[in-house]
Coordinates of C-alpha atoms and ligand atoms in Angstrom, one line a residue:
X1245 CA -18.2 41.0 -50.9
X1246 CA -19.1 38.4 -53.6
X1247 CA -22.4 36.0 -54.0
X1248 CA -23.4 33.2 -56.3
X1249 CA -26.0 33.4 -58.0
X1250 CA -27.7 29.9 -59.5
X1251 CA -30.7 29.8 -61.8
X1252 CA -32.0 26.4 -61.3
X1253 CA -33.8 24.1 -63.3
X1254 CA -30.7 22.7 -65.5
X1255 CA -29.6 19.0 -65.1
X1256 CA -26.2 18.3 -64.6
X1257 CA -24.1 16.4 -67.2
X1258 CA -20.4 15.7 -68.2
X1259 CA -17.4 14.9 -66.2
X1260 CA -16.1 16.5 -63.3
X1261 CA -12.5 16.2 -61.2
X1262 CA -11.9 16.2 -58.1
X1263 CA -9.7 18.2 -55.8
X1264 CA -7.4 17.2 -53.2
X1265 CA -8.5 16.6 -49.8
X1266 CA -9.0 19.9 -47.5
X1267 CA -9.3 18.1 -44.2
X1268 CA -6.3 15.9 -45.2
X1269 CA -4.4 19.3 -46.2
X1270 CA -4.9 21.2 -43.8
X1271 CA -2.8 18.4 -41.4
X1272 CA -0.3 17.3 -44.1
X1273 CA 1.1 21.1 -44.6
X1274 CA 1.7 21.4 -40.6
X1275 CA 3.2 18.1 -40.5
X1276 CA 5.8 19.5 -43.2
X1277 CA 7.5 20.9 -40.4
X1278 CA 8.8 17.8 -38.5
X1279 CA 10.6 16.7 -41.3
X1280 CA 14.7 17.6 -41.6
X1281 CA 14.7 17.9 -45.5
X1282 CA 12.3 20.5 -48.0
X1283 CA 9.2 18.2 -49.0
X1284 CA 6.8 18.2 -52.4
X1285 CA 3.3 18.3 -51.6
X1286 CA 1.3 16.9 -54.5
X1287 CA -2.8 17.2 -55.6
X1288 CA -3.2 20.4 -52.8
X1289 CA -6.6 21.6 -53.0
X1290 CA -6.7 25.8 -54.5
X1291 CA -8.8 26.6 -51.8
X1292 CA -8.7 29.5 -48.9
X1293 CA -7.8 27.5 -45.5
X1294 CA -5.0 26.0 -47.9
X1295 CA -3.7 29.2 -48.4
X1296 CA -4.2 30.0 -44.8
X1297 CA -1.5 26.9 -43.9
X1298 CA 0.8 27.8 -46.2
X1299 CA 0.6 31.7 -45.5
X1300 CA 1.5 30.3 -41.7
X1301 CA 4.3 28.2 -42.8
X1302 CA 6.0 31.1 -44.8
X1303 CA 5.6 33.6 -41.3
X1304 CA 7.1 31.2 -39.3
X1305 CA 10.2 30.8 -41.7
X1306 CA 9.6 28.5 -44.3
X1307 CA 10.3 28.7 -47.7
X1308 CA 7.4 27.6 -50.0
X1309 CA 7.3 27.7 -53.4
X1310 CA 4.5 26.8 -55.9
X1311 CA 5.8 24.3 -58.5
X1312 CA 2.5 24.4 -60.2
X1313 CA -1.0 24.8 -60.1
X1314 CA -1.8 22.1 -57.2
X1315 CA 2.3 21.9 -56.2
X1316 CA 4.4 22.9 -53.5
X1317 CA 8.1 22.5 -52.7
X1318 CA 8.0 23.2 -48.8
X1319 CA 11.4 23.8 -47.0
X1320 CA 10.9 23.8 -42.8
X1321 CA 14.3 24.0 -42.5
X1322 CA 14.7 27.6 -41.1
X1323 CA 11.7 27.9 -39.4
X1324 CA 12.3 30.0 -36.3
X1325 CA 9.3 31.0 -35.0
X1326 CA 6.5 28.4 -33.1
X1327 CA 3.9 30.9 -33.0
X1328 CA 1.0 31.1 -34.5
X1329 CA -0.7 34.4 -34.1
X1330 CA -4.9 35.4 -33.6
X1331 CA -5.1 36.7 -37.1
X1332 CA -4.1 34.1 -39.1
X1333 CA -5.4 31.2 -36.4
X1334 CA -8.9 32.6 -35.6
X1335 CA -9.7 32.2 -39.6
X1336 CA -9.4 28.5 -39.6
X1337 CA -10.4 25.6 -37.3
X1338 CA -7.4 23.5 -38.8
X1339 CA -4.5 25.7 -37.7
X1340 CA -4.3 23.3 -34.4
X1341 CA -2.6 21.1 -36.2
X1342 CA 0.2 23.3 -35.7
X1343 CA 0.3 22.6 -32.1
X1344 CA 0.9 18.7 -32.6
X1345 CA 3.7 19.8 -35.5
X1346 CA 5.4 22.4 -33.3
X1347 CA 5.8 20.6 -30.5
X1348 CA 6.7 16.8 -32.5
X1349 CA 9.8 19.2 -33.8
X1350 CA 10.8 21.6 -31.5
X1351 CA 9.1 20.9 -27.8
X1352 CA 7.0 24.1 -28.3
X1353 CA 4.9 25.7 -29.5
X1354 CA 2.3 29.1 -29.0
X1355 CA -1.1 28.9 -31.2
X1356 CA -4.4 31.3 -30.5
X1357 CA -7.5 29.3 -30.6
X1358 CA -8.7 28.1 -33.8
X1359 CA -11.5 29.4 -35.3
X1360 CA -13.8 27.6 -37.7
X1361 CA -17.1 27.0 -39.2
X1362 CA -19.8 27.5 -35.9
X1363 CA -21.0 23.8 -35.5
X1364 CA -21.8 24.2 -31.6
X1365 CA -19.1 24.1 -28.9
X1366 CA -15.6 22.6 -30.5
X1367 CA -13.6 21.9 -27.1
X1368 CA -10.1 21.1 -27.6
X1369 CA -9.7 19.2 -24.4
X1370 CA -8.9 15.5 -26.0
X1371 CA -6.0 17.5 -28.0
X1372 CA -4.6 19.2 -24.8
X1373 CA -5.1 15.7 -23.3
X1374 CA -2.7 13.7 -25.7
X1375 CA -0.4 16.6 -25.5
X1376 CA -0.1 16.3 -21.9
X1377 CA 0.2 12.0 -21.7
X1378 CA 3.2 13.0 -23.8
X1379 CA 4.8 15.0 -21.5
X1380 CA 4.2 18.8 -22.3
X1381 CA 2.5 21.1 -20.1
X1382 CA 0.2 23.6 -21.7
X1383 CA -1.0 27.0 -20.5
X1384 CA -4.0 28.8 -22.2
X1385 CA -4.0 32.3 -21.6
X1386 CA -5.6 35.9 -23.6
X1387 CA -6.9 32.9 -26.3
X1388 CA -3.5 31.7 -26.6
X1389 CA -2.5 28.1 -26.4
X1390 CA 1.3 27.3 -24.9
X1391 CA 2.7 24.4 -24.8
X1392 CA 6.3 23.8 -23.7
X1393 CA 8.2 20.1 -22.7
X1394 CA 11.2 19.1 -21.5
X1395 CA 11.3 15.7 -23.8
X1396 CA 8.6 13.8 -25.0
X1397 CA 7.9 10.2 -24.4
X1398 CA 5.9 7.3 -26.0
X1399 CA 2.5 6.4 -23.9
X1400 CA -0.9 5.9 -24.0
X1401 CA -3.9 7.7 -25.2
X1402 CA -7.0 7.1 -24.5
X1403 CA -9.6 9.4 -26.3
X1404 CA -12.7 9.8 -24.8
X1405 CA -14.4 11.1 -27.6
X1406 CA -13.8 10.3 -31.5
X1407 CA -11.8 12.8 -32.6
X1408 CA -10.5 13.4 -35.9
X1409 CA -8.4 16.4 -34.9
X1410 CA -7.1 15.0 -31.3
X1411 CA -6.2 11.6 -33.1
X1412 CA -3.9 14.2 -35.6
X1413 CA -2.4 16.4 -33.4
X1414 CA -1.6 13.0 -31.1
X1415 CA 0.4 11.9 -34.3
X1416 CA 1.8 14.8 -35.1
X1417 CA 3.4 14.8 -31.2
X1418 CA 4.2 11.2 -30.7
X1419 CA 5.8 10.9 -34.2
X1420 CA 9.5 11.7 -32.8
X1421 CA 8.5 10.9 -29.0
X1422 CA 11.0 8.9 -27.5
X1423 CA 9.2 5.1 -27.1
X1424 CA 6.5 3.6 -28.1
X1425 CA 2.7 5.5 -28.5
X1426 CA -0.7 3.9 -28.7
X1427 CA -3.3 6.1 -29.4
X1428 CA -7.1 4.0 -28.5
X1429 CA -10.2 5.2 -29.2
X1430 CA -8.8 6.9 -32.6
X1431 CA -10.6 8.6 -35.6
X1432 CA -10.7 6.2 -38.9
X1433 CA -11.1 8.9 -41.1
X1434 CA -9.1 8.9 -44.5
X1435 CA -7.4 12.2 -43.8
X1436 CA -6.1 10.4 -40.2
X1437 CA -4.7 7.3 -42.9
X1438 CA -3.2 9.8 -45.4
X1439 CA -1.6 12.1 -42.4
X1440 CA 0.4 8.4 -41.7
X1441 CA 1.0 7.4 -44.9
X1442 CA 2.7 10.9 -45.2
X1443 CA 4.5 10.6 -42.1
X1444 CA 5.5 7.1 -42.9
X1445 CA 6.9 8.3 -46.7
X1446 CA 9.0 10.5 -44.2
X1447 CA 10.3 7.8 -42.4
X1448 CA 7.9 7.9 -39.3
X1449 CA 6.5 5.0 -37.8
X1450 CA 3.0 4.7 -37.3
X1451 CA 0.8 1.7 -37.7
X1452 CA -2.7 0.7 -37.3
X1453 CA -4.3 4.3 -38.9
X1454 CA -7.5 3.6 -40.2
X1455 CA -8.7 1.5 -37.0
X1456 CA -9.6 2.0 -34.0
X1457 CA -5.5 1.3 -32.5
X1458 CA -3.1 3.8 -33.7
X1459 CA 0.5 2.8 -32.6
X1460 CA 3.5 5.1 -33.5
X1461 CA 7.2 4.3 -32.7
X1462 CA 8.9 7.4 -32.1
X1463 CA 12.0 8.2 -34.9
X1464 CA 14.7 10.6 -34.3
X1465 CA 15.2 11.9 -37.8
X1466 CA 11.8 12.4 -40.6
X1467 CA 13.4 13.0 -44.4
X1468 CA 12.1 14.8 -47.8
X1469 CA 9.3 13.2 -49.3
X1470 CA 7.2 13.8 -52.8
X1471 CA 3.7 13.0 -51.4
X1472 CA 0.4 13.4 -53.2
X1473 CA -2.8 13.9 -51.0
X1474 CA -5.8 11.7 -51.4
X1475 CA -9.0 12.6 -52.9
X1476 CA -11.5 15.3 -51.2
X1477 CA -14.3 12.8 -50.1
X1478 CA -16.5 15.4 -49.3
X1479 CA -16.0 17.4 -52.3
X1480 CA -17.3 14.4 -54.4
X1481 CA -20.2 13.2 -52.4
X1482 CA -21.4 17.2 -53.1
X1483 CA -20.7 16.6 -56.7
X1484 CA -22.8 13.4 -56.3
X1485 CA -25.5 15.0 -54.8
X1486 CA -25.8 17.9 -57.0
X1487 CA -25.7 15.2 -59.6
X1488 CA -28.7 13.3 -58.1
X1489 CA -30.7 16.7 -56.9
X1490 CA -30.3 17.4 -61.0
X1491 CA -31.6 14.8 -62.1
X1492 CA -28.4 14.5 -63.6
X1493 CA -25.5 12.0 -65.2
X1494 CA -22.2 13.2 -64.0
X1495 CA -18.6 11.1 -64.1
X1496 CA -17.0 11.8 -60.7
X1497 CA -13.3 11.4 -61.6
X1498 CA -10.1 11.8 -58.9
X1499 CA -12.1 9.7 -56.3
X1500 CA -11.5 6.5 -54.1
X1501 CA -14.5 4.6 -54.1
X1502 CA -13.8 3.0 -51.1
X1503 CA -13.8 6.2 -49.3
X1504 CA -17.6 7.1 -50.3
X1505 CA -19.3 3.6 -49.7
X1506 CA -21.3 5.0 -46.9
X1507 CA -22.8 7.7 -49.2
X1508 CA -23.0 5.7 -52.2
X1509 CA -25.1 3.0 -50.0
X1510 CA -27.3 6.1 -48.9
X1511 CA -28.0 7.2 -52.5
X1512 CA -29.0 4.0 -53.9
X1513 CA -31.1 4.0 -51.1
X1514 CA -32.3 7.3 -52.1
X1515 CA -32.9 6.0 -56.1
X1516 CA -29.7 7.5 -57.2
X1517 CA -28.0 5.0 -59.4
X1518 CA -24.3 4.6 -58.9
X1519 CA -21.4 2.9 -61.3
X1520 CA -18.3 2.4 -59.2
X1521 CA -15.0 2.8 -61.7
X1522 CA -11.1 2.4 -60.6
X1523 CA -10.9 5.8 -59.4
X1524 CA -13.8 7.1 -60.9
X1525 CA -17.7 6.9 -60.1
X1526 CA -20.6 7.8 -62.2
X1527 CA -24.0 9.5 -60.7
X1528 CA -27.6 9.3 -62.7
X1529 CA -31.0 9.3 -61.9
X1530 CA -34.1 7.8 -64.3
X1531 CA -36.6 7.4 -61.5
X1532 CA -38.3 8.9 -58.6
X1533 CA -35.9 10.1 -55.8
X1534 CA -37.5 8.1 -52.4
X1535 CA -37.5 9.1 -48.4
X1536 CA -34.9 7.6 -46.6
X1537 CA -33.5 8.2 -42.6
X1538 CA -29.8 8.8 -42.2
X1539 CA -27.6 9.5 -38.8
X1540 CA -24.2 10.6 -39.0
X1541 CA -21.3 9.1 -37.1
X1542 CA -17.4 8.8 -37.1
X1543 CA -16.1 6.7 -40.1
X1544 CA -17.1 4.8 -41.6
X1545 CA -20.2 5.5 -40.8
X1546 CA -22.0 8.8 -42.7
X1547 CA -20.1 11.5 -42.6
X1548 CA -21.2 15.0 -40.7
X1549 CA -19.8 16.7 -43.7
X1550 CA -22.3 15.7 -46.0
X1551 CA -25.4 16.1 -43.8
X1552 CA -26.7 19.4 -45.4
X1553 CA -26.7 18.4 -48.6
X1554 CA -28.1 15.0 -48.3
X1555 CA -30.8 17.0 -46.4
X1556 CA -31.3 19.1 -49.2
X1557 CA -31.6 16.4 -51.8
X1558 CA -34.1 14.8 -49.0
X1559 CA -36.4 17.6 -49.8
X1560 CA -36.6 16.4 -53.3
X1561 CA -37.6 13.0 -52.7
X1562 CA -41.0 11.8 -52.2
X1563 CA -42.0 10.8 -48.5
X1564 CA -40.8 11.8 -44.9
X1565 CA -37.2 11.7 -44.0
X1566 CA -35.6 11.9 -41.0
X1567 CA -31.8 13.5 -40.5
X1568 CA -30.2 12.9 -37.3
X1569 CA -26.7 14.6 -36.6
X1570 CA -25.0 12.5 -34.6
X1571 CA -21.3 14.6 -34.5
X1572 CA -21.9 18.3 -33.7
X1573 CA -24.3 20.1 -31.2
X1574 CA -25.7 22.7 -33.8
X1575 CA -25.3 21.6 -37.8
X1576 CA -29.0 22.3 -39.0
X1577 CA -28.9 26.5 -38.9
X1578 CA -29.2 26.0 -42.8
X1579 CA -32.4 25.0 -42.3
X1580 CA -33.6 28.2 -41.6
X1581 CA -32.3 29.1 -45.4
X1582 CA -33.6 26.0 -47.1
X1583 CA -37.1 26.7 -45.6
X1584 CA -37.0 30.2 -47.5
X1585 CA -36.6 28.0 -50.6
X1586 CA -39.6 25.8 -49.9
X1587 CA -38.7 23.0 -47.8
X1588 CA -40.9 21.7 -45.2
X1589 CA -38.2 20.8 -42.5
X1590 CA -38.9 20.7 -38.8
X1591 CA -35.9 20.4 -36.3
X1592 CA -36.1 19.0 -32.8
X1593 CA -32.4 18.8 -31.2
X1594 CA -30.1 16.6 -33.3
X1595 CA -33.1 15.6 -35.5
X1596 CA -34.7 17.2 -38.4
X1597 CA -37.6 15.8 -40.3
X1598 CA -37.8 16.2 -43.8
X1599 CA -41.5 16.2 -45.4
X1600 CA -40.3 15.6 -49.3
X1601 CA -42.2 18.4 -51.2
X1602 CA -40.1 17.3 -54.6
X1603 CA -39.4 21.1 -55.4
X1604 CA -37.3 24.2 -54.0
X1605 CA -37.7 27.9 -55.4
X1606 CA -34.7 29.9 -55.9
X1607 CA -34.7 32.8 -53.0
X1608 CA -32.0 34.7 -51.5
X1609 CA -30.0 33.2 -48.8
X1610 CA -26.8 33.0 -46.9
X1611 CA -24.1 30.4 -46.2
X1612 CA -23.8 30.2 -42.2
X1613 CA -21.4 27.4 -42.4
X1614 CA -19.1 25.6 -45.4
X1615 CA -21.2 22.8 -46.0
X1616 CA -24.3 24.5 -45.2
X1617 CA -23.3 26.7 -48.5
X1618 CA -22.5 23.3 -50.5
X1619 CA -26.3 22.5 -49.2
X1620 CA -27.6 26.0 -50.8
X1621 CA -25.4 25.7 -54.0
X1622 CA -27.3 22.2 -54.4
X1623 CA -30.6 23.4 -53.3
X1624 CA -29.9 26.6 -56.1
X1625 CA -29.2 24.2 -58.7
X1626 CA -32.6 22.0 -58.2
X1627 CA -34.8 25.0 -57.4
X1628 CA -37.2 27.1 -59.9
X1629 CA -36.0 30.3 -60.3
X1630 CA -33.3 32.4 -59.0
X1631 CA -30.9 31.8 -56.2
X1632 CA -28.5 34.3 -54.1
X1633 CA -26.3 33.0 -52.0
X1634 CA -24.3 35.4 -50.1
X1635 CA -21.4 34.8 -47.3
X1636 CA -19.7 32.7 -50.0
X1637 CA -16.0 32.9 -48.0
X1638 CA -17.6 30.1 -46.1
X1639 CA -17.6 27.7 -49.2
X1640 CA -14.2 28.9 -50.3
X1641 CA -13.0 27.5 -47.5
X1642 CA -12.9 24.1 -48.8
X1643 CA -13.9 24.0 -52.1
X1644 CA -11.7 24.5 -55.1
X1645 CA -13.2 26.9 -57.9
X1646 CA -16.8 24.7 -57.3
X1647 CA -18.5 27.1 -59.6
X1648 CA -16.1 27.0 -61.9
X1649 CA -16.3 22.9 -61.8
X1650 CA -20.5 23.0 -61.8
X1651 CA -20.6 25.7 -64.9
X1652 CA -18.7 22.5 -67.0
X1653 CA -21.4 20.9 -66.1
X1654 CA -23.9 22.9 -67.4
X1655 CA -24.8 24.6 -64.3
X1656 CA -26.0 28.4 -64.5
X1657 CA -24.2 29.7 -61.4
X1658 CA -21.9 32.8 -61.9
X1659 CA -20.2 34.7 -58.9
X1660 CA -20.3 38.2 -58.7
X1661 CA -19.0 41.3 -56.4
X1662 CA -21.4 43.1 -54.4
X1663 CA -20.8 46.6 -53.0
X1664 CA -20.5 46.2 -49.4
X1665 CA -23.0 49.4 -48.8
X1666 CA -25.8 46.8 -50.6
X1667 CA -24.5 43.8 -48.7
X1668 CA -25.3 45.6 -45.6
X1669 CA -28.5 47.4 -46.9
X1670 CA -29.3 43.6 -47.7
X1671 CA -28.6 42.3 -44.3
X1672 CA -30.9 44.6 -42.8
X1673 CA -33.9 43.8 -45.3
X1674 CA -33.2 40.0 -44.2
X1675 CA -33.1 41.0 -40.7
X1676 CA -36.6 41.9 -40.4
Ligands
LIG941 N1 -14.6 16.9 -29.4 C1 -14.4 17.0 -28.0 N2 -13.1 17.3 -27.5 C2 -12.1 17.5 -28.4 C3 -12.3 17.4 -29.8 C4 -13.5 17.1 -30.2 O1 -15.3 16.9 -27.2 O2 -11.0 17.8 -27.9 C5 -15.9 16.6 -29.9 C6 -16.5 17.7 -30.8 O3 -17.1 18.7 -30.0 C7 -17.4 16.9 -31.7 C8 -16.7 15.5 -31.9 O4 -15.8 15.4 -30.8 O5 -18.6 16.7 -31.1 C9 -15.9 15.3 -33.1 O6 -15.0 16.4 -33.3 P1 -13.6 16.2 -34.2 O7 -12.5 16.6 -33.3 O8 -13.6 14.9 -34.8 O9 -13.8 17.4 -35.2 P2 -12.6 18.3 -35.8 O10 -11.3 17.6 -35.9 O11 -12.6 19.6 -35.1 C10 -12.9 17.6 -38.3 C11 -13.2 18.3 -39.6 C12 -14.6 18.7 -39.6 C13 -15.5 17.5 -39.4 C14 -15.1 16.7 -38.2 C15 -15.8 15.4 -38.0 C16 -11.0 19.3 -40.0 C17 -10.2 20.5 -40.1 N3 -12.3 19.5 -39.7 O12 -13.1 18.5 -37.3 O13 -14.8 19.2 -40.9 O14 -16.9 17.8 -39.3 O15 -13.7 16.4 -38.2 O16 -15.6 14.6 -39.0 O17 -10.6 18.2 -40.3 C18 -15.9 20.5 -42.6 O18 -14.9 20.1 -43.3 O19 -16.9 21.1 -43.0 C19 -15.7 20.2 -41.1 C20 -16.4 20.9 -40.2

């Protein structure tokens, strides 16, 4: 078992680049598999449900090979299997997307139910319900999805909930559908644009991603593409944070602006100033970080993603803030962790206030959740003393070598193996 383990107190400084999308990834590699022809995937993040994807691609029959460090030639072209089995799926909540790819190419397709970070109940139902407006019957049976059609056909979708997964997976189906698709109520996430744009470079159809009306004529035939995915948003409103929690001046490079307006606008809010480049966006702070109130929502409002470490920085500022998760049932169990450190956060539901103390102290904690271990990492890095974050597979989930990327910047956070006898005796000591 590995931790991190920060010694605060050292502002962050210097230049810092940013790693392909995860949440784009993670839907671009499954959609790999409706195309005809081997595909170059370009800018893939090094990170562990990445490797998950590619690890299922290669067991159902594809060949993949790495053309260099963030590279990979994918051929789909002898896949034979449409299963994807418990031990691989359970590890990740993105390996749904196989689903909508399986079934787009071959009518089928047999995938356990995802796992994923614990964010409160993650029904599938809006997923199983584009499926089935499409034409395929599903069954779901010892945690196994299977779903099996005669011929798909163009329709529409309506979503009854904001989905960023549903609106994939409906892509990923309708993209060779016979007819005409429209997909309403649809995520405007980036990932959802790039997933098109990808498609499209393919020689799909789709139009419209990005708002609200998604509509997808179906193709017979998708071709080899060279494809670089965006940008991981998330990655760099952490970076910014953990600039800002610093008291830092950090150059964000590898971003799209555009993408992080609703953070930046919540920062300078915050006292953080921001200079916006091309593709690049510097992060300092010469003044008093200040109380603000923030809900999340779908894009382009702010994102769920970045809720526990805007939280965290909230306990730096000066004044009462008030955090209001407006995505999943249960995304403050951090709290719990960041309280050990200092702060003076209450939570009541889908709201937490945040009494601004404008310090943390390093303690020992644990990462219940990906971002919630981006949230400790940050809340390490501003803290006096000593921080120990264990459960780090969390964070590897979607981060690419982040302490690698914070030590350039002066950060004092090394990772180091733990014998699993003292990670247990540890547990134990916390437990009481
Ligand atoms: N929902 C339903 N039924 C469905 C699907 C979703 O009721 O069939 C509900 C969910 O319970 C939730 C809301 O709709 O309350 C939004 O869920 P969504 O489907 O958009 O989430 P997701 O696709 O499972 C992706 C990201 C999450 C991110 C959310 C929201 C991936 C692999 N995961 O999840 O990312 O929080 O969108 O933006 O893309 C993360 O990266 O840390 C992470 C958790």
């Amino acid at each position: 078992m590995e931790k991190f383990i920060v010694k605060g107190g050292r502002r962050l400084t210097g230049e810092v680049t940013i790693s392909g999308a995860k949440n784009a990834a993670v839907a671009l590699l499954p959609a790999v598999i409706l195309s005809d022809e081997p595909c170059v995937l370009e800018n893939v993040p090094n990170i562990s449900d990445v490797n998950i994807s590619l690890r299922i691609l290669k067991e159902m029959g594809a060949e993949v090979t790495m053309l260099g460090k963030d590279s990979y030639r994918i051929d789909p072209t002898r896949i034979d299997k449409f299963c994807v089995p418990y031990e691989t799926a359970r590890k990740m909540r993105a390996s749904y997307y196989f689903l909508g790819a399986l079934l787009g190419k071959f009518n089928k397709a047999r995938v356990s139910m995802p796992g994923g970070c614990p964010l409160g109940d993650r029904p599938i139902d809006q997923h199983l319900k584009a499926f089935s407006a499409l034409g395929a019957e599903y069954t779901l049976s010892q945690g196994m999805i299977d779903l099996r059609a005669d011929k798909l056909c163009g329709t529409q979708i309506f979503l009854d909930v904001v989905s960023v997964g549903a609106t994939m997976n409906a892509i990923l189906a309708a993209v060779k559908a016979e007819g005409l698709t429209i997909i309403e109520n649809a995520a405007r996430e980036p990932h959802v644009v790039d997933l098109a744009n990808f498609l499209n470079s393919m020689g799909a159809n789709i139009m419209g991603a990005g708002t609200d009306v998604i509509k997808i004529r179906g193709v017979n035939k998708l071709y080899g593409t060279n494809y670089a995915v965006i940008p991981d948003q998330i990655e760099a409103g952490t970076f910014m944070i953990a600039a800002a929690a610093t008291k830092g001046d950090v150059l964000i490079k590898n971003v799209t602006p555009k993408h992080l307006e609703s953070i930046t606008k919540k920062l300078e809010k915050i006292g953080v100033n921001i200079e916006q480049y091309d593709d690049s966006i510097r992060v300092y702070v010469d003044g008093p970080l200040v109380k603000t109130s923030v809900k999340t929502t779908p894009h382009p409002g702010f994102p769920t993603d970045m809720q526990p470490q805007i939280a965290t920085l909230l306990t730096l500022a000066e004044g009462t803030s008030i955090v209001t998760e407006g995505v999943w049932e249960q995304r403050f169990r951090y709290v719990d962790e960041l309280r050990r450190m200092g702060a003076d956060i209450s939570v009541d539901g889908k709201v937490a206030v945040i009494e601004g103390t404008g310090k943390l102290m390093g303690a020992p904690v644990k990462a219940c959740d990906l971002r919630a271990g981006a949230a400790l990492i940050i809340a390490g890095l501003a803290a006096n003393g000593i921080t120990e974050i264990e459960d780090i597979f969390h964070i590897e989930r979607g981060y690419d070598c982040m302490e690698g990327k914070l030590r350039a910047l002066g950060a004092d956070i090394e990772k180091v193996n733990i014998p699993d006898d003292a990670a247990q005796n540890n547990q134990k000591k916390n437990a009481v």
